[in-house]
PDB file of C-alpha atoms in Angstrom:
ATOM      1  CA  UNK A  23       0.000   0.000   0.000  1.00  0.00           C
ATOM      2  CA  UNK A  24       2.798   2.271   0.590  1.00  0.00           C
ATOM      3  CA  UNK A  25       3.988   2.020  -2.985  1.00  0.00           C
ATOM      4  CA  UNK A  26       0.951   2.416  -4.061  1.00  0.00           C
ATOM      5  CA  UNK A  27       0.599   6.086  -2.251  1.00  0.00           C
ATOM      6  CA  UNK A  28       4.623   6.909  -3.349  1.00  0.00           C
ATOM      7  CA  UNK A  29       3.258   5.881  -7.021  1.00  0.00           C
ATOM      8  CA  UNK A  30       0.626   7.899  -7.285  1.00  0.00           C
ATOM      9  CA  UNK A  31       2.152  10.597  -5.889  1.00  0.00           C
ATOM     10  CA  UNK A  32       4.646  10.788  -8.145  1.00  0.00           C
ATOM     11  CA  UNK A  33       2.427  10.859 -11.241  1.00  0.00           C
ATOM     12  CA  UNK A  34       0.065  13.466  -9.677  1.00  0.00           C
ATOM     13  CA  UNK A  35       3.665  15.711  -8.947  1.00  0.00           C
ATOM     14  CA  UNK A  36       4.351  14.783 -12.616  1.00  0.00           C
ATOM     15  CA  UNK A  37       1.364  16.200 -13.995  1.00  0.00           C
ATOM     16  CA  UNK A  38       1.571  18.838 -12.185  1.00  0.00           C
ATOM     17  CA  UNK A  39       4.825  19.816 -13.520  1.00  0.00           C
ATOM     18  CA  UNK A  40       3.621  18.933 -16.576  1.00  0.00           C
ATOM     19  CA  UNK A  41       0.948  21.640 -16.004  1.00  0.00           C
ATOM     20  CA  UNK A  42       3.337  23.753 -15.354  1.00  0.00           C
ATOM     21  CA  UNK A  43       5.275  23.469 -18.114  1.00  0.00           C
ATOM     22  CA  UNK A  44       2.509  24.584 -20.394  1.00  0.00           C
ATOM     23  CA  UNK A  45       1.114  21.126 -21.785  1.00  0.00           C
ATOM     24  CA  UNK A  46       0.839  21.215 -25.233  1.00  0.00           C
ATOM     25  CA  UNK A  47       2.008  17.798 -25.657  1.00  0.00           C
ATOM     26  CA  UNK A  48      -0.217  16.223 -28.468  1.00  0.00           C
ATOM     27  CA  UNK A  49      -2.765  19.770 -28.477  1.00  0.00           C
ATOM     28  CA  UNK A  50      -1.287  21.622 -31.185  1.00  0.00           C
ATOM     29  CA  UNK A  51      -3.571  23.144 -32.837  1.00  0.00           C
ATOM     30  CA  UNK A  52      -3.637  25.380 -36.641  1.00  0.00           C
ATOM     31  CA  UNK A  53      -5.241  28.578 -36.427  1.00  0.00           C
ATOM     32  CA  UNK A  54      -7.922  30.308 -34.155  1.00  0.00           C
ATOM     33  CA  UNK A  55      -8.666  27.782 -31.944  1.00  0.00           C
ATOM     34  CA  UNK A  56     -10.010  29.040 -28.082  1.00  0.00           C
ATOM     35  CA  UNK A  57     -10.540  25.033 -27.252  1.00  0.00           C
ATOM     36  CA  UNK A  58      -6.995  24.665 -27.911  1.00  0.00           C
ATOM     37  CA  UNK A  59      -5.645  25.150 -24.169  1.00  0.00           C
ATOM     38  CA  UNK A  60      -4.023  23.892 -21.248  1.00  0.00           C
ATOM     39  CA  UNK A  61      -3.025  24.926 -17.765  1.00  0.00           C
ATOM     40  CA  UNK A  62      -0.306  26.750 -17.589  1.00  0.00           C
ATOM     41  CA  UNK A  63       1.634  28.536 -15.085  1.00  0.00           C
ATOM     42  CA  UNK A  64       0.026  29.257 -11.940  1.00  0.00           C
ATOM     43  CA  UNK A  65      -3.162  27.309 -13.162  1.00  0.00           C
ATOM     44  CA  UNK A  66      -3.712  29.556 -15.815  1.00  0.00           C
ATOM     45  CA  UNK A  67      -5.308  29.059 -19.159  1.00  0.00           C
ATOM     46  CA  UNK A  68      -2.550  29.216 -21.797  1.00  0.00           C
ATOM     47  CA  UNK A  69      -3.258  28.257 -25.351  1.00  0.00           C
ATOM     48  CA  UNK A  70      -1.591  25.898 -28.143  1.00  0.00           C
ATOM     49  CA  UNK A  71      -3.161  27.292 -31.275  1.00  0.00           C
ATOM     50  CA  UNK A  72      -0.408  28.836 -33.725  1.00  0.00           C
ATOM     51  CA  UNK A  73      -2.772  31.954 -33.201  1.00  0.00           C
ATOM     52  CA  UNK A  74      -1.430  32.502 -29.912  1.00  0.00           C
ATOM     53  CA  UNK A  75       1.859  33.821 -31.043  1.00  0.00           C
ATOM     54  CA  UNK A  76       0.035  36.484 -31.975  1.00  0.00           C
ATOM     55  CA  UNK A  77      -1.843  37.416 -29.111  1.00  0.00           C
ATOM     56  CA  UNK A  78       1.130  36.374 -26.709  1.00  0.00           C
ATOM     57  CA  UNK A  79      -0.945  33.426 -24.666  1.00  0.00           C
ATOM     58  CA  UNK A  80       1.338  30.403 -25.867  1.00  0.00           C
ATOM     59  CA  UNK A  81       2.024  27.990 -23.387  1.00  0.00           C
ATOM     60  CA  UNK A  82       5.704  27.699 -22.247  1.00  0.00           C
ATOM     61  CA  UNK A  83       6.433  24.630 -24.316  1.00  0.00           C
ATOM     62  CA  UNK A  84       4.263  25.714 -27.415  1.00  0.00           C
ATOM     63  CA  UNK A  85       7.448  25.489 -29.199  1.00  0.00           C
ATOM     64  CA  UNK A  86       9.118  22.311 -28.348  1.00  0.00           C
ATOM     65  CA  UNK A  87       5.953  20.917 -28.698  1.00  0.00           C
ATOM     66  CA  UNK A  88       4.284  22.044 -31.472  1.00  0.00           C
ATOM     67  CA  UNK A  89       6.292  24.291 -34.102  1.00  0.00           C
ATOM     68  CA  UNK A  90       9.198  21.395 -34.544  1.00  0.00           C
ATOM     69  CA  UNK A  91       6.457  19.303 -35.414  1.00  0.00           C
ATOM     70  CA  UNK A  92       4.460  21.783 -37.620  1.00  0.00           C
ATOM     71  CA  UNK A  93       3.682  21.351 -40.811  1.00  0.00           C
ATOM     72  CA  UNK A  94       2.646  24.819 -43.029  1.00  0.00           C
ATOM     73  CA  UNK A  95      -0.591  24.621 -45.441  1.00  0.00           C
ATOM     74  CA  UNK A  96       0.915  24.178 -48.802  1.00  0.00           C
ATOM     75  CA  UNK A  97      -1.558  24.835 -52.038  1.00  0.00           C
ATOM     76  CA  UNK A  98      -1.306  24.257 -55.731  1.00  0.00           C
ATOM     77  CA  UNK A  99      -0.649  26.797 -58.689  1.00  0.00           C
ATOM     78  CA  UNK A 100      -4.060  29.260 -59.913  1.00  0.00           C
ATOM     79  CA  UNK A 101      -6.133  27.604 -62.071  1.00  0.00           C
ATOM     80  CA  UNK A 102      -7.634  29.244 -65.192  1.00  0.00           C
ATOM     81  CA  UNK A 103      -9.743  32.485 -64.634  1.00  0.00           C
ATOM     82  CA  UNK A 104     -13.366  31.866 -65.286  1.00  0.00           C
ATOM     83  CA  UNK A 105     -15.676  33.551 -67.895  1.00  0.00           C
ATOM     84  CA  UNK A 106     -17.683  36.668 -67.352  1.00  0.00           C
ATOM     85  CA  UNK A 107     -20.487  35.864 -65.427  1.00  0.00           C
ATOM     86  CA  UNK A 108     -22.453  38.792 -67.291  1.00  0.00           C
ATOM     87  CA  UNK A 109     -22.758  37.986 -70.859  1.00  0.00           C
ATOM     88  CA  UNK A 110     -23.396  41.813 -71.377  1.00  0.00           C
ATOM     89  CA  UNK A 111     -21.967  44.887 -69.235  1.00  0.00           C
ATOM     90  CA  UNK A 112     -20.422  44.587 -65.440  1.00  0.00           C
ATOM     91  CA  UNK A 113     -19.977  41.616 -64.167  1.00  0.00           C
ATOM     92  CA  UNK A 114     -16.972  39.164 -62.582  1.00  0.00           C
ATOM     93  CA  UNK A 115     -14.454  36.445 -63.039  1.00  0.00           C
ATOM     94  CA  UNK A 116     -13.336  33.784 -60.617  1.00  0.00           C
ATOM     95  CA  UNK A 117     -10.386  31.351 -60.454  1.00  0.00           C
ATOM     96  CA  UNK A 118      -9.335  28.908 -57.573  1.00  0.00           C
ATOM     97  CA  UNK A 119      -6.585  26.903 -56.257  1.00  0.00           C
ATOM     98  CA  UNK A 120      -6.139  23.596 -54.666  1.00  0.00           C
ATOM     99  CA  UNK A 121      -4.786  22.604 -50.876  1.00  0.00           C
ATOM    100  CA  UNK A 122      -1.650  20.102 -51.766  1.00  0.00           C
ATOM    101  CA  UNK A 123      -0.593  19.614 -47.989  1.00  0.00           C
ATOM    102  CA  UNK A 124      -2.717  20.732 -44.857  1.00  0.00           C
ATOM    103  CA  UNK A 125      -1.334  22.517 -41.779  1.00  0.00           C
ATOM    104  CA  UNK A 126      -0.787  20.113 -38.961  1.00  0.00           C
ATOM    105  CA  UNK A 127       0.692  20.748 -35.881  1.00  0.00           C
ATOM    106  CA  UNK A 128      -0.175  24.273 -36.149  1.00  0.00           C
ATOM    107  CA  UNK A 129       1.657  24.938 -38.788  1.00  0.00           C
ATOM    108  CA  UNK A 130       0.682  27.967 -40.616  1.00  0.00           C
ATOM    109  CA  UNK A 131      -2.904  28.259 -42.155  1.00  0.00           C
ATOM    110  CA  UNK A 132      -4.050  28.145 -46.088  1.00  0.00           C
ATOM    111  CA  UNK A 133      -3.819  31.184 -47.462  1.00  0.00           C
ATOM    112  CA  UNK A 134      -7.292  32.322 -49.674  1.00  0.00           C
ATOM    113  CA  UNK A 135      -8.047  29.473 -51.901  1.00  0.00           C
ATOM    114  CA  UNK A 136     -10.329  31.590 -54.197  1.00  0.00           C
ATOM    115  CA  UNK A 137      -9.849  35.346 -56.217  1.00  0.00           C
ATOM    116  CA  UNK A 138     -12.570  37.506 -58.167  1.00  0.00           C
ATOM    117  CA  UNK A 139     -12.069  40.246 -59.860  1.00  0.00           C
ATOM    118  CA  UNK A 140     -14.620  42.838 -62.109  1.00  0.00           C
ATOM    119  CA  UNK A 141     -14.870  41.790 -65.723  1.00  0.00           C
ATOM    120  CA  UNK A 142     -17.070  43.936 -68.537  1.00  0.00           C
ATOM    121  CA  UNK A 143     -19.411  41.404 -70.650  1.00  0.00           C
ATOM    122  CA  UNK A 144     -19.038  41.842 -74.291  1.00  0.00           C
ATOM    123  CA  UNK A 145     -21.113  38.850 -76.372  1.00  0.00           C
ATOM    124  CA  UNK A 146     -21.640  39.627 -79.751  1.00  0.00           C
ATOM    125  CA  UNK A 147     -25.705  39.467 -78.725  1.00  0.00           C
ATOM    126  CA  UNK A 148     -24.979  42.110 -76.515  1.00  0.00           C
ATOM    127  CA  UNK A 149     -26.474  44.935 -78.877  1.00  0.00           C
ATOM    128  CA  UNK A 150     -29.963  43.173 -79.032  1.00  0.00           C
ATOM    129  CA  UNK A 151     -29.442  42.637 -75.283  1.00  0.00           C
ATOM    130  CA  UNK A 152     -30.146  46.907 -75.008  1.00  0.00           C
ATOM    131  CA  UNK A 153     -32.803  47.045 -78.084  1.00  0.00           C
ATOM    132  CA  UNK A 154     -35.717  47.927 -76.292  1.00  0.00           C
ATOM    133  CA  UNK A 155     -39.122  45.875 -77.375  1.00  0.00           C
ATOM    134  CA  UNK A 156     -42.358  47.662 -78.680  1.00  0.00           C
ATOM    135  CA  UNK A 157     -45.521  45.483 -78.881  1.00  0.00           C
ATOM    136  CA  UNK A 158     -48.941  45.526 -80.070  1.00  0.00           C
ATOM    137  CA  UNK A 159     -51.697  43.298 -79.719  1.00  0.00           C
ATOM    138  CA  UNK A 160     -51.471  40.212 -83.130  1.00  0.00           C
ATOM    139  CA  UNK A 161     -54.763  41.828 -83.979  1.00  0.00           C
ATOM    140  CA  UNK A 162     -53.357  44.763 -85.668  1.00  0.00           C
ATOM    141  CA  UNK A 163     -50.665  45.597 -87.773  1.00  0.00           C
ATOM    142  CA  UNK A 164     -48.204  49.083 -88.672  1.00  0.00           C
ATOM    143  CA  UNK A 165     -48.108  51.785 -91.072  1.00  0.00           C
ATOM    144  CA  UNK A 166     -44.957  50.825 -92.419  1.00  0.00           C
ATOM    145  CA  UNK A 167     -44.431  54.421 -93.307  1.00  0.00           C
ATOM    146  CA  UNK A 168     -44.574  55.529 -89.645  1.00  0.00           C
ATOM    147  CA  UNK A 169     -44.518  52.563 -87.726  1.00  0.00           C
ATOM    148  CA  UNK A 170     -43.633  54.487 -84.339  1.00  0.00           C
ATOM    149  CA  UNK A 171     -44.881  57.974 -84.156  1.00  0.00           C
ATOM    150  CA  UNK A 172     -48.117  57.390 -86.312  1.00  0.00           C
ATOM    151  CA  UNK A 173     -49.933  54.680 -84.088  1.00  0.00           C
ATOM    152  CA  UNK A 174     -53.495  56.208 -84.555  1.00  0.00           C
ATOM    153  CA  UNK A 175     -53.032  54.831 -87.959  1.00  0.00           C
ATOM    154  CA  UNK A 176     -52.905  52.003 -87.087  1.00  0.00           C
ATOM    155  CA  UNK A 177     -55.529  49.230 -88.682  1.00  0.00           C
ATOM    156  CA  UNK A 178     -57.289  46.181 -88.024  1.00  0.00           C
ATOM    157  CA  UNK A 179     -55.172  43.320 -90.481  1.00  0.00           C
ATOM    158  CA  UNK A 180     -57.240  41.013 -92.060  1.00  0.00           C
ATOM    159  CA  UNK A 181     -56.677  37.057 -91.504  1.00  0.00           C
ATOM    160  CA  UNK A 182     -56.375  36.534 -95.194  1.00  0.00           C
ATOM    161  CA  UNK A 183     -53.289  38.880 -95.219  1.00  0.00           C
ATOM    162  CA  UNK A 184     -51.498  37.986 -92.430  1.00  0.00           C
ATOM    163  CA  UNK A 185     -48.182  36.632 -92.841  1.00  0.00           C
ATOM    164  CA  UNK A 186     -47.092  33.728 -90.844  1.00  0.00           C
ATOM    165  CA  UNK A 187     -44.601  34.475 -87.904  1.00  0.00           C
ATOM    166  CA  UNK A 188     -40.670  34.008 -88.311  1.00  0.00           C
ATOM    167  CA  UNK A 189     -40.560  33.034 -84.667  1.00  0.00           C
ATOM    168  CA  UNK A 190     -42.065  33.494 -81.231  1.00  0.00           C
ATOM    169  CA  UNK A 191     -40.374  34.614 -78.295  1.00  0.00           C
ATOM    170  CA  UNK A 192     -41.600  33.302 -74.916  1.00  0.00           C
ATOM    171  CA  UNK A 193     -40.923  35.837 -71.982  1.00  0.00           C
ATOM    172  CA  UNK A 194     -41.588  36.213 -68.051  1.00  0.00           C
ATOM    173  CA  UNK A 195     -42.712  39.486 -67.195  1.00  0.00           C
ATOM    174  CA  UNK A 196     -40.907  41.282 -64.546  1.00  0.00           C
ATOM    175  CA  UNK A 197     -42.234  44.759 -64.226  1.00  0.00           C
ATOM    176  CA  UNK A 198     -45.558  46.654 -65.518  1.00  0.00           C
ATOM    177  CA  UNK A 199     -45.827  49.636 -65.460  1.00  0.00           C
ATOM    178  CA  UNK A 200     -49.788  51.664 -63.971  1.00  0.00           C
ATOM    179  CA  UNK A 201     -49.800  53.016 -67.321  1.00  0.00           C
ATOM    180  CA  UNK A 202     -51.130  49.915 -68.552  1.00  0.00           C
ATOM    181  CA  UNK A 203     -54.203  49.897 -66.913  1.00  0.00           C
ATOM    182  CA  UNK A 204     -55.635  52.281 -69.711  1.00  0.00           C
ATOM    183  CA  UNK A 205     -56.772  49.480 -72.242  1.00  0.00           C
ATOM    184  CA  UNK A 206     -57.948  46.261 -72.442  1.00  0.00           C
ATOM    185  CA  UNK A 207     -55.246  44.218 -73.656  1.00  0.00           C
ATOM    186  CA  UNK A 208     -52.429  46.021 -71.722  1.00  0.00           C
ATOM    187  CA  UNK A 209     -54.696  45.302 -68.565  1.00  0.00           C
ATOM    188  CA  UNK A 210     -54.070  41.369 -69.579  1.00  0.00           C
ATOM    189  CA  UNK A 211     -50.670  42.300 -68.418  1.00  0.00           C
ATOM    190  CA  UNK A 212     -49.573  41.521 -65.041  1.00  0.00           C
ATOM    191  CA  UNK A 213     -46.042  40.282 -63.388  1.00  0.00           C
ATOM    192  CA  UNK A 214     -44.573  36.878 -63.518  1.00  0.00           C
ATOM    193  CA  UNK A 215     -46.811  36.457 -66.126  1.00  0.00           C
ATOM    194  CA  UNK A 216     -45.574  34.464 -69.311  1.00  0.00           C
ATOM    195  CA  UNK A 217     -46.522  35.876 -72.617  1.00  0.00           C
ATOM    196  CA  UNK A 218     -45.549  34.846 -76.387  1.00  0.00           C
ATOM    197  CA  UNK A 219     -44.904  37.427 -79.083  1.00  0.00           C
ATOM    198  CA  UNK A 220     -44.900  36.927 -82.635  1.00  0.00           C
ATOM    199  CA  UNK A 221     -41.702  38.226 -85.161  1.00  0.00           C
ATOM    200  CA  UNK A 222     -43.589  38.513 -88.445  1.00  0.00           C
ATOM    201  CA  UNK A 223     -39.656  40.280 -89.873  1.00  0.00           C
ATOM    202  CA  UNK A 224     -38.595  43.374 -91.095  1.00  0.00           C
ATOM    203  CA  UNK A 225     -38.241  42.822 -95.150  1.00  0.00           C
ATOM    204  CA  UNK A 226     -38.198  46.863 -95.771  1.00  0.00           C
ATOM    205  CA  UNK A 227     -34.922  46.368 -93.738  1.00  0.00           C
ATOM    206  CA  UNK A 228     -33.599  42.689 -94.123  1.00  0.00           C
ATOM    207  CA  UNK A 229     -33.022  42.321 -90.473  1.00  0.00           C
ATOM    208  CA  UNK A 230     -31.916  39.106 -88.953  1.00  0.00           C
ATOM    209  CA  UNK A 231     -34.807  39.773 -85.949  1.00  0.00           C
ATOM    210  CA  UNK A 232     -37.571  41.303 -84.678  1.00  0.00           C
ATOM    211  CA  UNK A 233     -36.067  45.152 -82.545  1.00  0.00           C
ATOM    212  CA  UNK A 234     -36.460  44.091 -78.960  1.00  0.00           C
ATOM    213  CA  UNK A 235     -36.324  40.173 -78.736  1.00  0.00           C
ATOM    214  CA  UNK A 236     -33.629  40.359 -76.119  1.00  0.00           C
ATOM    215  CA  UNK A 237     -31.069  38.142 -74.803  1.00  0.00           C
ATOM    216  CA  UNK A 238     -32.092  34.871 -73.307  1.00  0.00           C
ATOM    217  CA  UNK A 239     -31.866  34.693 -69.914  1.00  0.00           C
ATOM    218  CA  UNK A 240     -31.529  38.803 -69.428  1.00  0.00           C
ATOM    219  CA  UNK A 241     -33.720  40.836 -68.392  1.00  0.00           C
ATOM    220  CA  UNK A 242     -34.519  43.834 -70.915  1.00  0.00           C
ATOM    221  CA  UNK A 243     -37.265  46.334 -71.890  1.00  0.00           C
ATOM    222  CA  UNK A 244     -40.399  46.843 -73.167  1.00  0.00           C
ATOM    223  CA  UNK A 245     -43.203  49.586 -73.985  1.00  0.00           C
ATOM    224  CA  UNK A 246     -46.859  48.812 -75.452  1.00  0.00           C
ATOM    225  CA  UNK A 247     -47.099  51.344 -78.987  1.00  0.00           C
ATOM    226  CA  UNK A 248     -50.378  52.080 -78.763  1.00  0.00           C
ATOM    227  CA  UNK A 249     -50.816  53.510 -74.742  1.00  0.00           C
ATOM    228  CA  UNK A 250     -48.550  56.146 -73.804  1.00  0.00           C
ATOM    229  CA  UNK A 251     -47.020  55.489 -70.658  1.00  0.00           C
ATOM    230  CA  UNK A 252     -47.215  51.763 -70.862  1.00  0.00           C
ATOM    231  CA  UNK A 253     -43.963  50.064 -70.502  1.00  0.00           C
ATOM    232  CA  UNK A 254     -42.195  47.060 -68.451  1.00  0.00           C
ATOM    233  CA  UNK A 255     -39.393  44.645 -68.159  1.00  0.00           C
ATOM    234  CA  UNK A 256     -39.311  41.265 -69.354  1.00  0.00           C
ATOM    235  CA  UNK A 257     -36.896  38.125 -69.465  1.00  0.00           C
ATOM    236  CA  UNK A 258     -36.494  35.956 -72.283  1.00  0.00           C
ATOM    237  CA  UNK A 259     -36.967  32.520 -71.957  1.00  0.00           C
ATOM    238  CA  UNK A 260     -36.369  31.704 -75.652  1.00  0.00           C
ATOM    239  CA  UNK A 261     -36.683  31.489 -78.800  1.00  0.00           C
ATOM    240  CA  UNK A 262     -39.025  28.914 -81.716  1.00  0.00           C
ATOM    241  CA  UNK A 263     -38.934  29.178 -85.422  1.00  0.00           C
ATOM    242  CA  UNK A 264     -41.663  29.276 -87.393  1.00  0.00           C
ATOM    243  CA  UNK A 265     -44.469  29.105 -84.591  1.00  0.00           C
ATOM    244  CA  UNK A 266     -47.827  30.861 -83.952  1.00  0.00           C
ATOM    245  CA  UNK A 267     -48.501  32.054 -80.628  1.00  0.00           C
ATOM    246  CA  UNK A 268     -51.770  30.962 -78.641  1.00  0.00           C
ATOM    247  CA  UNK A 269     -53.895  33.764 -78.039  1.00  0.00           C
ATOM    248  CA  UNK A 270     -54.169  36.060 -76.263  1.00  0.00           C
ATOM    249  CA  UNK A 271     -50.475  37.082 -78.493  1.00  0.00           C
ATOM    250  CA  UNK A 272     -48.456  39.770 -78.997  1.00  0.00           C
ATOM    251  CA  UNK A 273     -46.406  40.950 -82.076  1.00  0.00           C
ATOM    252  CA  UNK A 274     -43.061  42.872 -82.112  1.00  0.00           C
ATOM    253  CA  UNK A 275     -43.405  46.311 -84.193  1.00  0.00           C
TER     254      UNK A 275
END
């Protein structure tokens, strides 16, 4: 029994001086870590994160016991930057790099593993992307020889004469303006709804699409030619050849 009591007095005086000594044995720790401690000197908290040698709390034997041990956060070259993440105006690039050997033992932390940086959309669709839409109801048609500034002329187009549609463009309607309140078919109008508008081309001009189709996926503008005041947003959700809308449709002007 009396070796038993010298015994176990000798560990608990061990441990003690173990205390004492900071005991970071097997507690290193990489980084910030506040449950990284032990008792220090006096019974007080001292720490064996490698953030301590910064704030000046490391236990006594921090070093022998952790920074001949530690092992810094090694990391891989850049990879490629991204593409723009706007296809048209401001927008931003990203690239990343890989972690080839963790911190252990407190070694010193991973540096950023990820960069952006501003980047200025330029697609070649970028010019339609700003075109802003004007629609009418597929129950009339234009003076061709005012199409925009003449819309009291415009007329009722008989079914017989009515050309078939290039393509349709389905959109999501993001903003109406109060303006459109002012007729029935504007009123038909509301947000989030979908609605399908008819290209029927531009032959006086030989263009390639209808002014205003947009950029799938972005959100541009629109403005009804017949109500003043009545305009919106939209988002395109794409494009069909040689389809006819349901009704209630919409053409381009």
């Amino acid at each position: 029994m009396h070796g038993l009591l010298l015994c176990g007095g000798w560990l608990l005086a061990t441990g003690y001086l173990a205390g004492a000594a900071g005991g970071c044995w097997q507690r290193c720790c990489p980084g910030r870590n506040n449950a990284c401690w032990a008792l220090g000197t006096h019974r007080a908290r001292c720490y064996c994160d490698s953030y301590c040698q910064r704030t000046g709390d490391c236990c006594e034997d921090y070093r022998a016991a952790c920074r001949r041990a530690a092992v810094g956060c090694v990391v891989g070259p850049w990879g490629p930057w991204s593409g723009c993440s706007s296809p048209c105006g401001v927008g931003s690039r990203a690239r990343s790099r890989q972690v080839t050997v963790p911190p252990r033992h407190g070694g010193e932390p991973c540096p950023d593993l990820k960069q952006r940086r501003g980047c200025l959309g330029e697609h070649p669709t970028c010019g339609t992307a700003r075109e802003v839409a004007k629609i009418l109801p597929d129950f009339f048609s234009r003076d061709l020889r005012d199409p925009w500034r003449r819309t009291e002329l415009l007329l009722r187009e008989e079914p017989s004469s009515s050309p078939l549609p290039r393509y349709c463009g389905y959109f999501h309607l993001t903003q109406v303006g109060p303006s459109c309140r002012g007729q029935a078919w504007t009123r038909r109008l509301h947000r989030a709804k979908r609605v399908c508008v008819e290209c029927r081309g531009d032959t006086s001009h030989r263009r390639p699409h209808c002014t205003g189709h947009g950029l799938q996926g972005a959100r541009t503008f629109w403005v009804a030619a017949s109500v003043a005041g009545c305009q919106g947003s939209w988002v395109q959700e794409g494009l069909q050849e040689g389809c006819v809308c349901s009704p209630p449709a919409l053409i381009f002007v």
